[in-house]
C-alpha cells in the first residue's frame, strides 16, 4: 500500500500583527479564576482566625460549656474572674514579671548592640552571630538548662555554695524567672537595635566628632537618642511575649507557688479536675484583649519609628568609636553574658542528657550513660512525640510557607478589594497567645459538627501551630515582594499571563529564596512550639514540649535534657541544610 | 490590524488629576509618539492603554474591540488585550534565559515547540541578539537588555506595540544608533506603535505623528513638521527646539493686511508678524521666535523687503563646535540665537522674516 505523503510543511513566514490572539483562560463563576483564588484565600484566613477567637468570646458569656445543650448568656464569668481571690496577685505577678523581663533584656541587649555595632570590638562579628543563637532555642529548653546550672541543686549553685556557704541567687523568684525569660528575649532586642544602628546614618556621629566630642559624649548625645525607637519597640514586643509566655511561669513559677496569668489559664483549663469553662473563657478573653492592645500599640509605634530611623545607605564601617581601655570592660560584659547566660546552660543541658547526674563533686565523664535516651525510646508515646514534632513542623512549615506566600501575593500583588483586610487578618494571630489558640481551636473542634474527629490529631496541631506561625511567614515573604518591581508582573500580564499564571510563572519563582528562609524560620518555630498542644493534643499527638513538661513533672530531669538535646540537634541539622541550600542558590545566581 | 482609539481619557491619583481629556487615534502601522516633559502623564496613558491602570472615564478600543468604556469592572484585563509593552526598565524576568523570556508569551499562546523556537530565533535575529539566546538577563549590558525587551515585545506579533522610553538608559551614541535601528525595525514589522519619550529629537526623527503632552493634557497632535513649524501653543513652541517667547502688544492690525505689528515689551522696537491668528489692536500677544531662524548681521541694510530688523546687544557668545550660540538683549528682553559665523563687537542687528514669527494672542 502506498503510504500517504504528509502535506509539505508550510514555508516559515512572519506572523501578521495580532495573528496569535490572546491566551484563553478558564473562567469560574463568570469571572477570571483569580477572583476565586483571592476569595478562597481570604475566606480560609478569616475562618482560621475566627475559629481561634470566636469560641473563646462566646464561651466567656455562656453559663454552660459551649458544646452543651441549653445554657444562657451571662456576665457572671467575668464577675467570677474579677472577684477571684487570687486575681489581684496574679495580675501583679504577671505585670512584675513582664516589666522585669523587659528591663533585664534591654539592659543586656542595648549596651551589647552599641558595643558590637558602633565601637572597635574584638571579634565583633563572631559575637554578633553567637548572640542570635537563643532565637533557635525555645524558652522552655533554656529554662531547663538554667535549672541544671543555676537551680537549687544546679551545677554552679552547688559549686558556689561549697565555696562560700551561701548562694546569691534564687531562680524560683519573680526576678529569677524574669532573668531567664530575659535571656531568651535578648536576641530580639539585640537584633532591633543592631539593625537600627547598622542602617543609620553615621554622618551625624562624624559631625559630632568633628566639633570635638569624645567617643563617650558621641555615644551619649547622638547614638543613644537614635536608639529610642527600636528600644521602645523591642521593649513592647518583649513585654507582650512575657505576658503570654507559658514555659517559665510553668517550670519555675510552679514550684515557687507564683501564679502568673498564663499558668493560671493552664491550671484552670488542664490541671483542674472539672474545668470551669466560663471562667476559662473569661480569663482567655481578658488575656486576648491585653495582647491585642499591646500589638496595636506596637503597630502604631513601628509606623512612627520607621519615620525616625534614618536609613540612608549602608554607612562605611571605618569610623567606629575607639573606647580605649574601656573596651575591655565591654568585652568582659559581653563575654560573661555569652558564656554564663547562653553557652553554659546549653552545654550543661547536653552534658546532663548523657550523664546520670551532674554535680561538681564527680567528674561527669565517670557518670556517662545513655539511660536518659533509653527511657525516651523505650516508651512509644515519648518516641512518638519526637516524630510528631518533626512531622508537624515539617508539614506545617511547608504548608504555612506556601499558604503565606499566596496570602502575601493576594494582599500585595493583586487588585483584590479586601487586600488590606487580608493582610491584617494574616498578621493578627501574632496577637493571640499560643495557649489561647489552643483553647480556641479546642472549643472550635468541640463545637463544630465532625470536629471531634479532628481534635487530638496531628492535623489539628498543624492547623493551630500553623495559624500561630502565619504572621512569621508573612513577615519573611512580604519584604521580598517589595524588592520585586511591579513591572515584572506587569510585563507578564501584558504578555498574556493572567494573575495566577503571573504568580506561578514569575513571582513564586523569584520568591523561592524568601520561601526557603520562611520555611527555615517556621520550622524552628514549630519544632519547639507546644503551648497550643497543651489543650489540643490527644494521647497520640503529644509533641516534644508537652512530653518534656510531662517528664519534668515526673522528675526525670535527665530525660528532659535528652529530649531537649534531640530537639536542638534536629533544629540544627535542618537549619544547617537549609542554610547550605540558600547559600548554594545565592552562589548559583551570582555565578 | 485596526486602529487604536483613545477618547476622553481621565485619570487621577488620590484626587490629583494626572490625565485630562486625552483624545487620539493611531492608524494601522503608524509610529505614534507621546512627547512631553517628565511627569506629564505619558507612562500613565500607556498603562491605561495596556490595562495596568484604570482611568476614571473615557474609552479605549482597538478597532471594534472595546478595552475600556468607563467601567473598570467591564474592562478587558491586560492579558486579554494582545499588546506588546516594553518598559523603561526593561522588566526582563531575571530567572529565565533570554530565550525563556521570549518563550513565555508563546507558551501562553500554546504555540508548538518548533514554531516557538523559530519565532524566538527570528525575533532575536531582528535585534541582533541571536548569539546570546541562552544567557540570563543579568549577564547582558543595558543596551543588550533593551534589545531583548524589544524582541520580547514583538515575538508574539501583538496587535499594538507600546514603548515606554526604551532608549532612555542608553548613552548618547548608542541611542543614536538604536534610533535608526528601531525605525527600520518598525518599518520591517509594520506594527502599530505608540512610543513614549521626553526626548524631542527622538520623537522628531522616529515618528509619523507626535502628540505633545503637558500637565496631563494633549497640547497638539501632528506630524513632526507641523509640530515644529506651527506649534499650537507657546508651551509647545518652547518645548520643541529652542524658541524665544517674547511678550508684547499688537499695535497695528490693519483689517485687510496679511501681517500685524507687535511692539515688544517696553523696548520700543517692533516685529511684523504673519497674521496666523485672529488678533485685535491693543491685545497682548506672545511671539515665538526660533533661535536658528534669526540671522545676525552688522549691516541692517542687507535686510530684504519686509524683513524685520531688531537692534540688539551681544551679552555672551559661546562656541559649541558646530556653531556659535549668542545670548542677546533687545532692550530688557533676552534673546537666544544661533549662527555659524562669529560676530565681534557689541552692537548687532537681528534680521527676522515675518513668516518665521509665531503669533500667540493672549487668551482672556
Ligand atoms: N501610582 C501613583 N500614585 C500617585 N501618583 C502617581 C502614580 N503614578 C504616577 N503618578 C503621578 O502622575 C503623574 C504622571 O506620571 P507618569 O509616570 O505618567 O509621568 P511620565 O510622563 O511618564 O514621566 P516620565 O517622563 O518621568 O516617565 C506624575 O505627576 C506622577 O507623580
Ligand atoms: Mg514615564
PDB file of C-alpha atoms and ligand atoms in Angstrom, chain B residues 13 18 36-45 53 88 165 198, ligand 1:
ATOM      1  CA  UNK B  13      -4.223  59.604  41.620  1.00  0.00           C
ATOM      2  CA  UNK B  18      -2.942  63.363  36.078  1.00  0.00           C
ATOM      3  CA  UNK B  36       6.207  65.651  26.936  1.00  0.00           C
ATOM      4  CA  UNK B  37       8.248  66.696  29.923  1.00  0.00           C
ATOM      5  CA  UNK B  38       8.836  64.364  32.851  1.00  0.00           C
ATOM      6  CA  UNK B  39       5.783  63.718  34.988  1.00  0.00           C
ATOM      7  CA  UNK B  40       3.215  64.902  32.446  1.00  0.00           C
ATOM      8  CA  UNK B  41       1.370  61.588  32.338  1.00  0.00           C
ATOM      9  CA  UNK B  42       2.847  59.733  29.353  1.00  0.00           C
ATOM     10  CA  UNK B  43       3.521  56.479  31.180  1.00  0.00           C
ATOM     11  CA  UNK B  44       0.130  56.700  32.824  1.00  0.00           C
ATOM     12  CA  UNK B  45      -1.522  56.960  29.416  1.00  0.00           C
ATOM     13  CA  UNK B  53      -4.236  51.244  35.325  1.00  0.00           C
ATOM     14  CA  UNK B  88      11.554  51.881  30.627  1.00  0.00           C
ATOM     15  CA  UNK B 165      11.184  55.410  26.832  1.00  0.00           C
ATOM     16  CA  UNK B 198      10.609  63.140  26.623  1.00  0.00           C
TER      17      UNK B 198
HETATM   18  N1  LIG C   1       0.839  55.344  41.486  1.00  0.00           N
HETATM   19  C1  LIG C   1       0.833  56.675  41.522  1.00  0.00           C
HETATM   20  N2  LIG C   1       0.348  57.321  42.616  1.00  0.00           N
HETATM   21  C2  LIG C   1       0.313  58.670  42.657  1.00  0.00           C
HETATM   22  N3  LIG C   1       0.745  59.468  41.679  1.00  0.00           N
HETATM   23  C3  LIG C   1       1.244  58.894  40.575  1.00  0.00           C
HETATM   24  C4  LIG C   1       1.307  57.471  40.439  1.00  0.00           C
HETATM   25  N4  LIG C   1       1.849  57.202  39.224  1.00  0.00           N
HETATM   26  C5  LIG C   1       2.104  58.379  38.646  1.00  0.00           C
HETATM   27  N5  LIG C   1       1.738  59.405  39.454  1.00  0.00           N
HETATM   28  C6  LIG C   1       1.837  60.827  39.137  1.00  0.00           C
HETATM   29  O1  LIG C   1       1.231  61.032  37.888  1.00  0.00           O
HETATM   30  C7  LIG C   1       1.969  61.951  37.114  1.00  0.00           C
HETATM   31  C8  LIG C   1       2.280  61.358  35.772  1.00  0.00           C
HETATM   32  O2  LIG C   1       3.141  60.256  35.934  1.00  0.00           O
HETATM   33  P1  LIG C   1       3.739  59.464  34.709  1.00  0.00           P
HETATM   34  O3  LIG C   1       4.520  58.345  35.232  1.00  0.00           O
HETATM   35  O4  LIG C   1       2.641  59.148  33.760  1.00  0.00           O
HETATM   36  O5  LIG C   1       4.703  60.556  34.080  1.00  0.00           O
HETATM   37  P2  LIG C   1       5.595  60.443  32.776  1.00  0.00           P
HETATM   38  O6  LIG C   1       5.051  61.433  31.834  1.00  0.00           O
HETATM   39  O7  LIG C   1       5.690  59.059  32.306  1.00  0.00           O
HETATM   40  O8  LIG C   1       7.001  60.955  33.310  1.00  0.00           O
HETATM   41  P3  LIG C   1       8.470  60.424  32.990  1.00  0.00           P
HETATM   42  O9  LIG C   1       8.869  61.037  31.690  1.00  0.00           O
HETATM   43  O10 LIG C   1       9.266  60.973  34.119  1.00  0.00           O
HETATM   44  O11 LIG C   1       8.431  58.944  32.960  1.00  0.00           O
HETATM   45  C9  LIG C   1       3.200  62.315  37.918  1.00  0.00           C
HETATM   46  O12 LIG C   1       2.994  63.585  38.474  1.00  0.00           O
HETATM   47  C10 LIG C   1       3.267  61.268  38.986  1.00  0.00           C
HETATM   48  O13 LIG C   1       3.753  61.827  40.169  1.00  0.00           O
END
